[in-house]
Short mmCIF file of C-alpha atoms in Angstrom, two decimals:
data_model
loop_
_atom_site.label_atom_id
_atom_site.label_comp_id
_atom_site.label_asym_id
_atom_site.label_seq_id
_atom_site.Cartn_x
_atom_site.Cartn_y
_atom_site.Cartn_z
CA UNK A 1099 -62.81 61.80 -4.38
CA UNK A 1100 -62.35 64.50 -7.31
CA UNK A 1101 -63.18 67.91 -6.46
CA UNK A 1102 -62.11 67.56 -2.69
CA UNK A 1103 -60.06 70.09 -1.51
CA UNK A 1104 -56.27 69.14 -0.77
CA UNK A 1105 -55.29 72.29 1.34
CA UNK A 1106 -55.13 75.79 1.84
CA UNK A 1107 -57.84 78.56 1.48
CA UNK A 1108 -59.77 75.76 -0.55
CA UNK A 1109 -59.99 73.27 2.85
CA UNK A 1110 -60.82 75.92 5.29
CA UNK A 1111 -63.93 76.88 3.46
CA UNK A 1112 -64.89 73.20 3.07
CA UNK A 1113 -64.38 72.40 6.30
CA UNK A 1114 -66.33 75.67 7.63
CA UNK A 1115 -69.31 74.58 5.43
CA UNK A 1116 -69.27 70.56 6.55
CA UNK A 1117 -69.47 72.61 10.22
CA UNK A 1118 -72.56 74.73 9.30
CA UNK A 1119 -74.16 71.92 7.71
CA UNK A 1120 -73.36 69.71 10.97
CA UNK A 1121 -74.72 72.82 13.48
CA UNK A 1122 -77.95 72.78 11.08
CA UNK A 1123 -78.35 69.47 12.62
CA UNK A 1124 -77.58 69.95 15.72
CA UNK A 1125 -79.42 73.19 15.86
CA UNK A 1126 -82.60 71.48 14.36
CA UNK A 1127 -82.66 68.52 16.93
CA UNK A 1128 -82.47 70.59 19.67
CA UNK A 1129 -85.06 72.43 19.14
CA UNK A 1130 -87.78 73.00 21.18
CA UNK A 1131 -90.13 71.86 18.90
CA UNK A 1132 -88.26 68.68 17.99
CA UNK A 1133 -89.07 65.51 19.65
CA UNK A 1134 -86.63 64.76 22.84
CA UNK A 1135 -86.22 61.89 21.84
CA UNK A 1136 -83.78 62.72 18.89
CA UNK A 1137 -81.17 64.42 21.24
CA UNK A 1138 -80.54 61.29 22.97
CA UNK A 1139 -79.94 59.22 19.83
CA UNK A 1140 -76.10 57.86 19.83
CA UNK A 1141 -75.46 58.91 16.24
CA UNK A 1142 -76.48 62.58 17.49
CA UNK A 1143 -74.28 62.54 20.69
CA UNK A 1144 -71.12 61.58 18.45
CA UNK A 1145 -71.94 64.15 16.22
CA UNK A 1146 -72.18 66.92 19.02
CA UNK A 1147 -69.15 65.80 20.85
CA UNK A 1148 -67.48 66.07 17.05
CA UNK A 1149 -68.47 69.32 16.37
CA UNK A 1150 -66.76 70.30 19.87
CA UNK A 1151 -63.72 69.00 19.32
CA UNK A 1152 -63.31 70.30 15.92
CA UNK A 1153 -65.05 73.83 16.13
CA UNK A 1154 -65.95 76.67 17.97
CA UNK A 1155 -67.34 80.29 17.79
CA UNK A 1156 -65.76 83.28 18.45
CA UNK A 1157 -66.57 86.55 20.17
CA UNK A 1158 -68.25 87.76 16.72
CA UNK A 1159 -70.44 84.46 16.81
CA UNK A 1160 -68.39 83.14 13.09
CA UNK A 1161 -67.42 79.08 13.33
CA UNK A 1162 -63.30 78.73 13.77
CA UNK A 1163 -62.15 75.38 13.02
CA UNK A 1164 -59.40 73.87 15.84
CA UNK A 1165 -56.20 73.33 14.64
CA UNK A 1166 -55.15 69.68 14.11
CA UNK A 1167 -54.24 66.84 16.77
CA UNK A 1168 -50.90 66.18 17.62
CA UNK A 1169 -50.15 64.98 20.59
CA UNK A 1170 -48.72 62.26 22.97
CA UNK A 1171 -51.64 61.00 25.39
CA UNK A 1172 -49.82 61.95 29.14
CA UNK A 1173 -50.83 61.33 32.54
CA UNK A 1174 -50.63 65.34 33.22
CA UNK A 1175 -52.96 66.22 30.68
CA UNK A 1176 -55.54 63.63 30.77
CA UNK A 1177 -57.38 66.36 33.10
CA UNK A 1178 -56.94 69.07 30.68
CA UNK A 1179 -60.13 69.14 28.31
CA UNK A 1180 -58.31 70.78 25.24
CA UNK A 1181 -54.94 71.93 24.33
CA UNK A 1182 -53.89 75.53 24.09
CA UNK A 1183 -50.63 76.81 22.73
CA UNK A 1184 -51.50 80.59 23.35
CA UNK A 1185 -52.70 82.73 25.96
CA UNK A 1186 -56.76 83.05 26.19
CA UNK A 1187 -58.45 86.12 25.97
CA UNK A 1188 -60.05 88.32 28.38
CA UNK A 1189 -63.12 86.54 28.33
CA UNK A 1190 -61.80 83.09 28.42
CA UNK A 1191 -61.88 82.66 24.72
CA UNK A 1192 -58.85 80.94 22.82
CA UNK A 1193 -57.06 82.54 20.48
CA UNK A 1194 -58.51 81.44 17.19
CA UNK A 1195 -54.14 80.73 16.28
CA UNK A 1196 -53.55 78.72 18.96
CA UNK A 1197 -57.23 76.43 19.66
CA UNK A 1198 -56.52 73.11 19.68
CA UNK A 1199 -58.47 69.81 19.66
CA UNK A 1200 -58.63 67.46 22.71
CA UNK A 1201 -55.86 65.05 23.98
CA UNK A 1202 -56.02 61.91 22.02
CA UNK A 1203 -57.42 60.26 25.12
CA UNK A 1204 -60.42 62.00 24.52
CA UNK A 1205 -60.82 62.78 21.46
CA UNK A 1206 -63.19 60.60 18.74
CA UNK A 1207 -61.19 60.58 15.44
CA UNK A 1208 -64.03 57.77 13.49
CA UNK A 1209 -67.92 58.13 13.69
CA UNK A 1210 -68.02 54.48 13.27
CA UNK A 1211 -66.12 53.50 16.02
CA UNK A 1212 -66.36 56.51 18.55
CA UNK A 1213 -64.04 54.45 21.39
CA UNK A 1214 -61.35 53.94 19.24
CA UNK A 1215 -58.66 56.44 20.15
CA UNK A 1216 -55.19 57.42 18.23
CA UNK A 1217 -51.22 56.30 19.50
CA UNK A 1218 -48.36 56.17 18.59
CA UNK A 1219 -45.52 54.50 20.26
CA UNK A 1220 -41.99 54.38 19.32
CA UNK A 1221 -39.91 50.98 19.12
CA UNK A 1222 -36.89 49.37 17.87
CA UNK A 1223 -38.41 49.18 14.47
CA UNK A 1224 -39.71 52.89 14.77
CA UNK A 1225 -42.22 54.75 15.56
CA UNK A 1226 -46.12 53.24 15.01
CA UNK A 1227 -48.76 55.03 14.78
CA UNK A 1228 -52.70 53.79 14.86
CA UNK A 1229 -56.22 54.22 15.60
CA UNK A 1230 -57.93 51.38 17.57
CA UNK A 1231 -57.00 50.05 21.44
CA UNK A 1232 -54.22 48.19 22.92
CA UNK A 1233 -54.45 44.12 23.60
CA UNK A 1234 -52.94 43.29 26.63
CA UNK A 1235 -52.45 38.70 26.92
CA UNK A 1236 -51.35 37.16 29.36
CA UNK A 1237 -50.28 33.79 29.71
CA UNK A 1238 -48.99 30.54 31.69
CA UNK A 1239 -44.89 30.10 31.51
CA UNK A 1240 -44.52 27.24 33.51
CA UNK A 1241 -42.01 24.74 33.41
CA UNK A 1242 -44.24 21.80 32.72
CA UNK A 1243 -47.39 22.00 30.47
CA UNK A 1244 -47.97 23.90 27.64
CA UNK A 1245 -48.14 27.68 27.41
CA UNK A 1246 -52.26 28.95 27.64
CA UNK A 1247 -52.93 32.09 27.13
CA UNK A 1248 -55.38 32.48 30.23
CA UNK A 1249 -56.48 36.43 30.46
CA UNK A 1250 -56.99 39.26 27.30
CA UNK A 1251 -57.43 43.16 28.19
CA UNK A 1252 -58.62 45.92 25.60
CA UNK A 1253 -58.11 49.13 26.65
CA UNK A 1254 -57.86 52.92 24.40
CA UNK A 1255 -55.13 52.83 22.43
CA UNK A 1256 -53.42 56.05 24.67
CA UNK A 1257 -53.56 54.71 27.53
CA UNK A 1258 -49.88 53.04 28.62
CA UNK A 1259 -49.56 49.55 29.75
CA UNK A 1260 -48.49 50.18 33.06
CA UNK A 1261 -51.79 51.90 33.52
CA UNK A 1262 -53.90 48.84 32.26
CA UNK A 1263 -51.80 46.32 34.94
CA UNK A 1264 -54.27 46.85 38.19
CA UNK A 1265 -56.81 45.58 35.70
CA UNK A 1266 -55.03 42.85 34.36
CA UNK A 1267 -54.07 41.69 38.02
CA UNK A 1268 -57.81 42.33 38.98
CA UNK A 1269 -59.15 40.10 35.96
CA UNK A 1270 -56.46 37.42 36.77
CA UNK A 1271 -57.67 37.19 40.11
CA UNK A 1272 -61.02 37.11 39.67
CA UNK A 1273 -60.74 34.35 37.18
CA UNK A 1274 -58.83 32.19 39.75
CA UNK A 1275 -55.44 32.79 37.72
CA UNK A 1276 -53.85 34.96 40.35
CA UNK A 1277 -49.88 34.16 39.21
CA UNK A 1278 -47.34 33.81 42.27
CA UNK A 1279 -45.25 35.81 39.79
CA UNK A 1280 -46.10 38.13 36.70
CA UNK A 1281 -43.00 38.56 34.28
CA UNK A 1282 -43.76 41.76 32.15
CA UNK A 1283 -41.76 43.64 30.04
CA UNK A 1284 -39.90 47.15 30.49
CA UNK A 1285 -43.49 48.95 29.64
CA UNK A 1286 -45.50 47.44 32.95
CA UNK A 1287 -42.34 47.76 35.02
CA UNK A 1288 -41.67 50.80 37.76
CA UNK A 1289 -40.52 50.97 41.29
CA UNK A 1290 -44.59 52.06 42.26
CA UNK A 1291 -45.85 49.34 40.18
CA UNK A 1292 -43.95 46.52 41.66
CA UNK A 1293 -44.99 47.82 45.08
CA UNK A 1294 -48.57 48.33 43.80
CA UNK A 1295 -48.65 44.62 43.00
CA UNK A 1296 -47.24 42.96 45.83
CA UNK A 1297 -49.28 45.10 48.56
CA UNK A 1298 -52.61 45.38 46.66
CA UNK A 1299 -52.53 41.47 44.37
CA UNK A 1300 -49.72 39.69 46.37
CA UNK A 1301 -48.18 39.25 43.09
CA UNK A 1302 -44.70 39.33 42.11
CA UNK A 1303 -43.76 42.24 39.19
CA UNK A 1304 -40.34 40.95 37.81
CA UNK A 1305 -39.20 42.45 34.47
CA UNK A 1306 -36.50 45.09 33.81
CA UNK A 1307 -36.98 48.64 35.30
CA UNK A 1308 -35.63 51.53 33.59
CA UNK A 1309 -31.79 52.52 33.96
CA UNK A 1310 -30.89 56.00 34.49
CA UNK A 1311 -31.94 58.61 32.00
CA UNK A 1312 -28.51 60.32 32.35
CA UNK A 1313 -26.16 57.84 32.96
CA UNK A 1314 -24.80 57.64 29.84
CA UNK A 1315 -23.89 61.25 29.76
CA UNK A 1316 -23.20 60.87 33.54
CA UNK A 1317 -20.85 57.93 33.55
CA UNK A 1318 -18.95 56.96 36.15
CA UNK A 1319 -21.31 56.94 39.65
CA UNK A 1320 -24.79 56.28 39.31
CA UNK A 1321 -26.93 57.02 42.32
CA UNK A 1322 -27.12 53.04 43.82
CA UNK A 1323 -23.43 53.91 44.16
CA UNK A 1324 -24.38 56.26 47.36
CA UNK A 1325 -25.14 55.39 50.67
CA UNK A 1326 -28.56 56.40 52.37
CA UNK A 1327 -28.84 57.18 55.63
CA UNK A 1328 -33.09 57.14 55.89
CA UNK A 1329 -32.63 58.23 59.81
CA UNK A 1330 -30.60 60.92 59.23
CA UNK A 1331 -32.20 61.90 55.92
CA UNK A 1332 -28.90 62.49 53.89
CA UNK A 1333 -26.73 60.56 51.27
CA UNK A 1334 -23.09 60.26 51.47
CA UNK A 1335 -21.63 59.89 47.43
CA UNK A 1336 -18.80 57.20 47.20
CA UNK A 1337 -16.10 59.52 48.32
CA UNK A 1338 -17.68 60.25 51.69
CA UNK A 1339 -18.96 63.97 50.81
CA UNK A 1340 -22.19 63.81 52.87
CA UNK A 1341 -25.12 66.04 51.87
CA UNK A 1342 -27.64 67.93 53.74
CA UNK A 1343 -30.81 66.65 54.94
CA UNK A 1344 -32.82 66.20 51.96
CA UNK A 1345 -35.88 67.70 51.44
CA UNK A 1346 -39.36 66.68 50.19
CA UNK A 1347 -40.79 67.52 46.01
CA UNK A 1348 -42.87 66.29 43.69
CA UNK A 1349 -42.01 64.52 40.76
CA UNK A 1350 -44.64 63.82 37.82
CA UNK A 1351 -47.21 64.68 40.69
CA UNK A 1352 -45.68 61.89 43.14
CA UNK A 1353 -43.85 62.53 46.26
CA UNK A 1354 -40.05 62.94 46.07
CA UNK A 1355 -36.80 63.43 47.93
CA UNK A 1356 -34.09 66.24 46.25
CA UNK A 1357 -31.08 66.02 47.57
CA UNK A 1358 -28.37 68.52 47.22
CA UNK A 1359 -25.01 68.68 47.72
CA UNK A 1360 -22.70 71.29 48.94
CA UNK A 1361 -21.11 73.38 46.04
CA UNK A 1362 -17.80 73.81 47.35
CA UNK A 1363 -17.00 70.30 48.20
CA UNK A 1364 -18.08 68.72 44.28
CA UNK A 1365 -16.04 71.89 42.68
CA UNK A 1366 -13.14 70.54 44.99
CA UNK A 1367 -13.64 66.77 43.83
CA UNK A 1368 -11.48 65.26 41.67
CA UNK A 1369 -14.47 62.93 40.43
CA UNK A 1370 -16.43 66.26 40.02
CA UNK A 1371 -17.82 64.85 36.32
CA UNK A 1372 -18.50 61.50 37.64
CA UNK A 1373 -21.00 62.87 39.58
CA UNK A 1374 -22.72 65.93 37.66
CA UNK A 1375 -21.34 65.46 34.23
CA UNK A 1376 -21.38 69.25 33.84
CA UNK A 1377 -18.85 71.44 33.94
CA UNK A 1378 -20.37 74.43 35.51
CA UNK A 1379 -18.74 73.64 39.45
CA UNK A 1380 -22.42 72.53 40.49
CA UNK A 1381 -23.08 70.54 43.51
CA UNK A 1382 -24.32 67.48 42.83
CA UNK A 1383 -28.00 66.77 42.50
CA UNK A 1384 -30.13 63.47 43.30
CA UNK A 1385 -33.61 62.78 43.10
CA UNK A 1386 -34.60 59.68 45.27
CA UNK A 1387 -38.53 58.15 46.12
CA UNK A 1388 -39.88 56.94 49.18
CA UNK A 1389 -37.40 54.60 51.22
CA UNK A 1390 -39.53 51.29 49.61
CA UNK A 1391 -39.70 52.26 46.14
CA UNK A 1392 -36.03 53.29 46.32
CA UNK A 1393 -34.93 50.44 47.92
CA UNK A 1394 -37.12 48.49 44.95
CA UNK A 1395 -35.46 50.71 42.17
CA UNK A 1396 -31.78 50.00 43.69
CA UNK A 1397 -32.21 46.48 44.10
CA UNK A 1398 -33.66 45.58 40.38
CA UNK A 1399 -30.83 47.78 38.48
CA UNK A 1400 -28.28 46.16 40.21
CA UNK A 1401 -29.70 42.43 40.13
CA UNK A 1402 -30.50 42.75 36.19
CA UNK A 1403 -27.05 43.14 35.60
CA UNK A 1404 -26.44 39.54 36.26
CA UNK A 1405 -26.46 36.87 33.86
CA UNK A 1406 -29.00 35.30 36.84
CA UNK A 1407 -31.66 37.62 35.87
CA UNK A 1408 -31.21 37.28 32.37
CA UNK A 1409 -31.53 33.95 32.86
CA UNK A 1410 -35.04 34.17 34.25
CA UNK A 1411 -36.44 36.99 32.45
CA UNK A 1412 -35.65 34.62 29.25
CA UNK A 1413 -38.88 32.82 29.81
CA UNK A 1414 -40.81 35.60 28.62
CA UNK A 1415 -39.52 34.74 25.15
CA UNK A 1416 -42.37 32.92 24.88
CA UNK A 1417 -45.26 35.95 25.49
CA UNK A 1418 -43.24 38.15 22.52
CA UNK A 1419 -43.94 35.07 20.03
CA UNK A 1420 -47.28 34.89 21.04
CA UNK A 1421 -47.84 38.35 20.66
CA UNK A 1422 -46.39 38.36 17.40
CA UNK A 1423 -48.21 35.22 16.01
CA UNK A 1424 -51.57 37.03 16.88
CA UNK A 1425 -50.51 39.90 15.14
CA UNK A 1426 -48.80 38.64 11.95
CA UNK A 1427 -51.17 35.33 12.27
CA UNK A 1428 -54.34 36.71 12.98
CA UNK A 1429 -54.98 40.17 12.36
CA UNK A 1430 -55.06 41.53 15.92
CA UNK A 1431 -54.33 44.87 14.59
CA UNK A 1432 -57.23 44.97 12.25
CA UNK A 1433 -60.04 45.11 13.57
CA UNK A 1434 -62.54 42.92 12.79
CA UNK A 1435 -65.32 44.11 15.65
CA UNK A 1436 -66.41 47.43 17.27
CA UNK A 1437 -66.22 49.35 20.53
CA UNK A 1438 -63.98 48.41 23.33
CA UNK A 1439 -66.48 44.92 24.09
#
């Protein structure tokens, strides 16, 4: 479009008049002499909950315009209505340097589809970024038959695929399609979701759960190398160092176990950086969950090591070329429909 703005002084003082013009609006229909019925139109709401997300008013009663998104949709902020990077004012105001807009989770980035949401997610081919919803398919691996794609789940494009899996279990079931096992890849897979399944579905979870964050850079012993004692509440490290009784955190807002072990006996160990991988004499440090999702966690890292488990998890093959013919085949990214239906 000529004319338009492309940054600067220029854009800030479009911006701020698009925002007066959309408060004339909203100002106008919400007035007590306009009809109600105009406030509850759907075009209306969009626009308010716009305007909220991308402005505000200060203390002198001018419009500021929020700084723009950029953000990663997590399950700790999902409760926070609006980022802040500095500290708020006496009154409660932001600082006009530091307002932010909303998570992505929340935050309506088209008028013309107000559920689609912004992601990005990072793979072997990079990172991808959109603005639509996630597809979740699943479908039949047997043996015999052919492979039938038997259950489809939209959900905001933010939201992770571990967090869409009770619904995909629930739809399953409900359709009569409840699977005796669920092979999913590394994204649906954690020690709570593999319990999740089998207590609330009856389902089996199998697909690979994540190795240790810092085992590369902590080679040597990883932490299914130590013995747990769940009576005594300690763990004894491969050369029979025993720690103190662990004692109880929270980690990512989920109950934990911390267990830490005596200073003097790693600084004395001749595996020392096997086990810390620091060189600061620090007693070693080990984070385990609750005694069943540990003993979940331990058991899948060791088993898919084994050419066994590769063996099995092959069959998924099959999902990834489904998932790409839809894609490549059919447009599933584009959208040819709105709203989450």
């Amino acid at each position: 479009m000529s004319g338009f703005p492309r940054g600067g002084d220029a854009l800030i003082a479009y911006v701020l008049q698009v925002g007066e013009d959309g408060l004339h609006i909203l100002r106008a229909v919400h007035d007590a002499d306009a009809p109600p019925g105009l406030r509850v139109l759907p075009a209306v709401k969009v626009l308010r909950q716009v305007w909220v997300q991308q402005y505000w008013i200060d203390e002198d009663g001018r419009l500021r315009w929020r700084g723009p998104t950029s953000s990663r949709n997590r399950a700790s902020r999902r409760t926070t209505e609006r980022r802040n990077t500095g500290k708020a004012s006496a009154d409660g105001r932001p600082d006009p340097a530091s307002a932010r807009v909303p998570w992505s989770g929340m935050e309506i980035v088209t008028p013309h589809d107000p559920e689609a949401r912004y992601s990005q997610k990072v793979t072997a081919a990079g990172q991808r970024d959109w603005i639509g919803y996630r597809d979740h398919q699943t479908e039949t691996c047997d043996d015999t038959g052919p492979n039938v794609i038997v259950q489809v789940t939209t959900r905001p494009a933010p939201e992770q695929d571990i967090d869409a899996l009770d619904r995909i279990h629930q739809g399953l079931t409900a359709q009569g399609f409840q699977p005796a096992e669920h092979v999913v890849d590394s994204g649906y897979i954690s020690p709570d979701s593999i319990h999740h399944a089998a207590q609330q579905w009856d389902i089996t979870l199998f697909g690979p759960v994540r190795d240790d964050p810092q085992a590369g850079k902590r080679p040597g012993f990883a932490k299914q190398d130590f013995h747990i004692d769940w009576q005594a509440r300690t763990l004894t490290c491969p050369n029979g160092v025993t720690s103190p009784p662990w004692k109880p955190t929270l980690g990512d807002g989920h109950p934990r176990l911390t267990v830490l072990f005596p200073r003097k006996a790693c600084r004395e160990c001749a595996d020392r950086l096997k086990y810390t991988g620091n060189t600061e004499g620090k007693g070693r440090r080990v984070f385990l969950m609750p005694q069943p999702l540990q003993e979940i966690q331990t058991k899948a890292r060791t088993d898919q090591t084994k050419a066994e488990w590769c063996r099995r998890y092959a069959i998924r093959a099959g999902c990834e070329a489904t998932v790409s013919e839809t894609v490549h085949a059919h447009g599933l990214r584009n959208f040819r429909y709105r709203g989450m239906a």
